[in-house]
Coordinates of C-alpha atoms in Angstrom, one line a residue:
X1 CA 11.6 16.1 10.6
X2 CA 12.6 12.6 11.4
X3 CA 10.0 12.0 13.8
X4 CA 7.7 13.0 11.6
X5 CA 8.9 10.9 8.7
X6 CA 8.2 7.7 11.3
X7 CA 4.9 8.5 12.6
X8 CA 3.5 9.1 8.7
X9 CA 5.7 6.2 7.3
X10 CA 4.7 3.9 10.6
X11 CA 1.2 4.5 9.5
X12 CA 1.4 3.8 5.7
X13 CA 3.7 0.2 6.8
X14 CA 1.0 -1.0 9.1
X15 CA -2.0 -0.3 6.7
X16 CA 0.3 -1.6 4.2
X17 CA 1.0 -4.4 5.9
X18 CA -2.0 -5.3 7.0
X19 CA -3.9 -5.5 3.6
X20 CA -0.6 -6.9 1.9
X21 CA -0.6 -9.5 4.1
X22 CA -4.4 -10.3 4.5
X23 CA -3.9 -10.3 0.3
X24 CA -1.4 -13.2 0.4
X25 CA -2.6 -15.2 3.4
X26 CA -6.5 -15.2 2.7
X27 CA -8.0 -17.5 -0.7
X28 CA -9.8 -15.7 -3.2
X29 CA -13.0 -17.3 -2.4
X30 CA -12.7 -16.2 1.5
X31 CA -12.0 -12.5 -0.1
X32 CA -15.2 -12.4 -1.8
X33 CA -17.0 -13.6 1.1
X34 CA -16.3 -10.4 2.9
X35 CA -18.4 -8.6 1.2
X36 CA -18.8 -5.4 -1.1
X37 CA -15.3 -3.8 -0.4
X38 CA -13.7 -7.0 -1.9
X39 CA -15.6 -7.7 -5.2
X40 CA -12.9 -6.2 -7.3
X41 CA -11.3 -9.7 -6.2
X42 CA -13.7 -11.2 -9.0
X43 CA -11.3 -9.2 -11.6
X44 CA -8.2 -10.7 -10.5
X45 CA -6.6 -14.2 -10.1
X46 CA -5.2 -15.9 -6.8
X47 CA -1.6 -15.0 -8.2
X48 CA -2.1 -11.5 -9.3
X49 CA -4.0 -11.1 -5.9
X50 CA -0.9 -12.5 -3.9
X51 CA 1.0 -10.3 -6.3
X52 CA -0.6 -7.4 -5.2
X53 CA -0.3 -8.6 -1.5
X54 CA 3.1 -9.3 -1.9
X55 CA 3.6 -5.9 -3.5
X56 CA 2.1 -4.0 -0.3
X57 CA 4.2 -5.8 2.2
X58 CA 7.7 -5.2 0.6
X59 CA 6.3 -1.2 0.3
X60 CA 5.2 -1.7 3.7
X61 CA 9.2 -3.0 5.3
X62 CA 10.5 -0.6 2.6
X63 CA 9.5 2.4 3.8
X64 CA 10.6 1.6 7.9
X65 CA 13.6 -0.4 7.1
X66 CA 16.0 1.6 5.2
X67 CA 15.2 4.9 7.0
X68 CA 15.6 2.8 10.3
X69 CA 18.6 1.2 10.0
X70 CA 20.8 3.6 7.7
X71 CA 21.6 1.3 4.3
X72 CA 20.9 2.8 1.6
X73 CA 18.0 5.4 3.2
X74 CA 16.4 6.9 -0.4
X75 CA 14.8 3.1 -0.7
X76 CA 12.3 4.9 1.9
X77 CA 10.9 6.9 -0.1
X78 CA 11.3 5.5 -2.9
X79 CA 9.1 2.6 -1.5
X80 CA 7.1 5.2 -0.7
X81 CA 6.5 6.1 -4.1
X82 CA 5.9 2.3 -5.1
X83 CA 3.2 2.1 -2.9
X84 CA 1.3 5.2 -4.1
X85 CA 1.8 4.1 -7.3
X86 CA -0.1 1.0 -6.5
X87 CA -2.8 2.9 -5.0
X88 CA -3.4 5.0 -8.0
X89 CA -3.7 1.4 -9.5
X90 CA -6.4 0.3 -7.3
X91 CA -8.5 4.0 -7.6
X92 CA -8.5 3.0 -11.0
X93 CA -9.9 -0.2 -10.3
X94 CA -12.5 0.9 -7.8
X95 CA -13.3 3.3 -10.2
X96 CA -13.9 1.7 -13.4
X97 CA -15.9 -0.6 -11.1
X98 CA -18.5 2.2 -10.1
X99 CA -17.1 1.8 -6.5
X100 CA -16.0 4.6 -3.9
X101 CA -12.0 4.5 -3.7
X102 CA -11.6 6.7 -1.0
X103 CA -9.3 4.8 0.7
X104 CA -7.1 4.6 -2.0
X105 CA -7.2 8.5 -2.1
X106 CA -6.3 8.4 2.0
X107 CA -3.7 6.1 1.1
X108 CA -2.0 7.0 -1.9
X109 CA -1.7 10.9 -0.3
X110 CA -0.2 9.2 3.1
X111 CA 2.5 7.7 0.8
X112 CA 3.0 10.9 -1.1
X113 CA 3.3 12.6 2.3
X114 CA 6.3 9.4 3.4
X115 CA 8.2 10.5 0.4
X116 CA 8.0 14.0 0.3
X117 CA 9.2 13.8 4.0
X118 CA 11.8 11.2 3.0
X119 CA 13.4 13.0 0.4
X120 CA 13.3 16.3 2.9
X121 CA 15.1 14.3 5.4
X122 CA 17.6 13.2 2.8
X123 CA 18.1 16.4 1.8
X124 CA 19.4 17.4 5.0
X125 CA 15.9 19.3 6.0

C-alpha cells in the first residue's frame, strides 16, 4: 500500500508544486495575461496570491517528505488534507465566479485519496 501512497501522493506534489510555484514566481499582471483560467487572479492581491502559492508548495513537500524519510510520517497526510482543504477553497471561488472548477474537483479527490492511503499505511494496512 506504500507504493500506492507514492504514486497518488507523487502526483498531487508535482501538480501541487507546479501551480504553487508558478503562484509565487509569476506577477499578478502576467497571471491575468494567461487568459480565462486565471481571471479569478482579479479577486486576489499579489500577497494573498503568493500566499496561496506558498500554501501549495509546503502541501506539495509535505505530502513526499515525511512519508519518505520517516520523521514524523502522519504530516503526510495531514498535508494531504491541507491541500484538499485549499481546493475546496478554490471550487468555491471558481464557482461563485460562474466558472467550471473541475480541476479543483480532480484535485481536491486526489488529495482525499493521499490521505486516506496515508492514514492506511499508518495504520499498519
Amino acid at each position: 500500500m506504500i507504493v500506492a501512497y507514492f504514486v497518488v501522493a507523487g502526483i498531487l506534489a508535482f501538480l501541487s508544486l507546479a501551480t504553487g510555484l508558478m503562484k509565487i514566481v509569476r506577477p499578478k499582471e502576467k497571471l491575468l495575461a494567461m487568459g480565462a483560467p486565471f481571471a479569478w487572479a482579479n479577486d486576489f492581491t499579489q500577497n494573498q496570491i503568493r500566499g496561496i502559492g506558498a500554501l501549495e508548495v509546503l502541501g506539495g513537500i509535505g505530502v513526499i517528505l515525511p512519508m519518505a524519510i520517516g520523521v514524523v510520517p502522519v504530516l503526510g497526510p495531514i498535508a494531504a488534507l491541507g491541500l484538499a482543504v485549499v481546493q475546496a477553497g478554490a471550487f468555491v471561488v471558481h464557482a461563485r465566479r460562474g466558472e467550471k472548477p473541475y480541476l479543483n474537483l480532480v484535485i481536491f479527490a486526489l488529495a482525499g485519496a493521499t490521505a486516506v492511503l496515508g492514514f492506511f499505511v499508518l495504520a499498519g494496512g
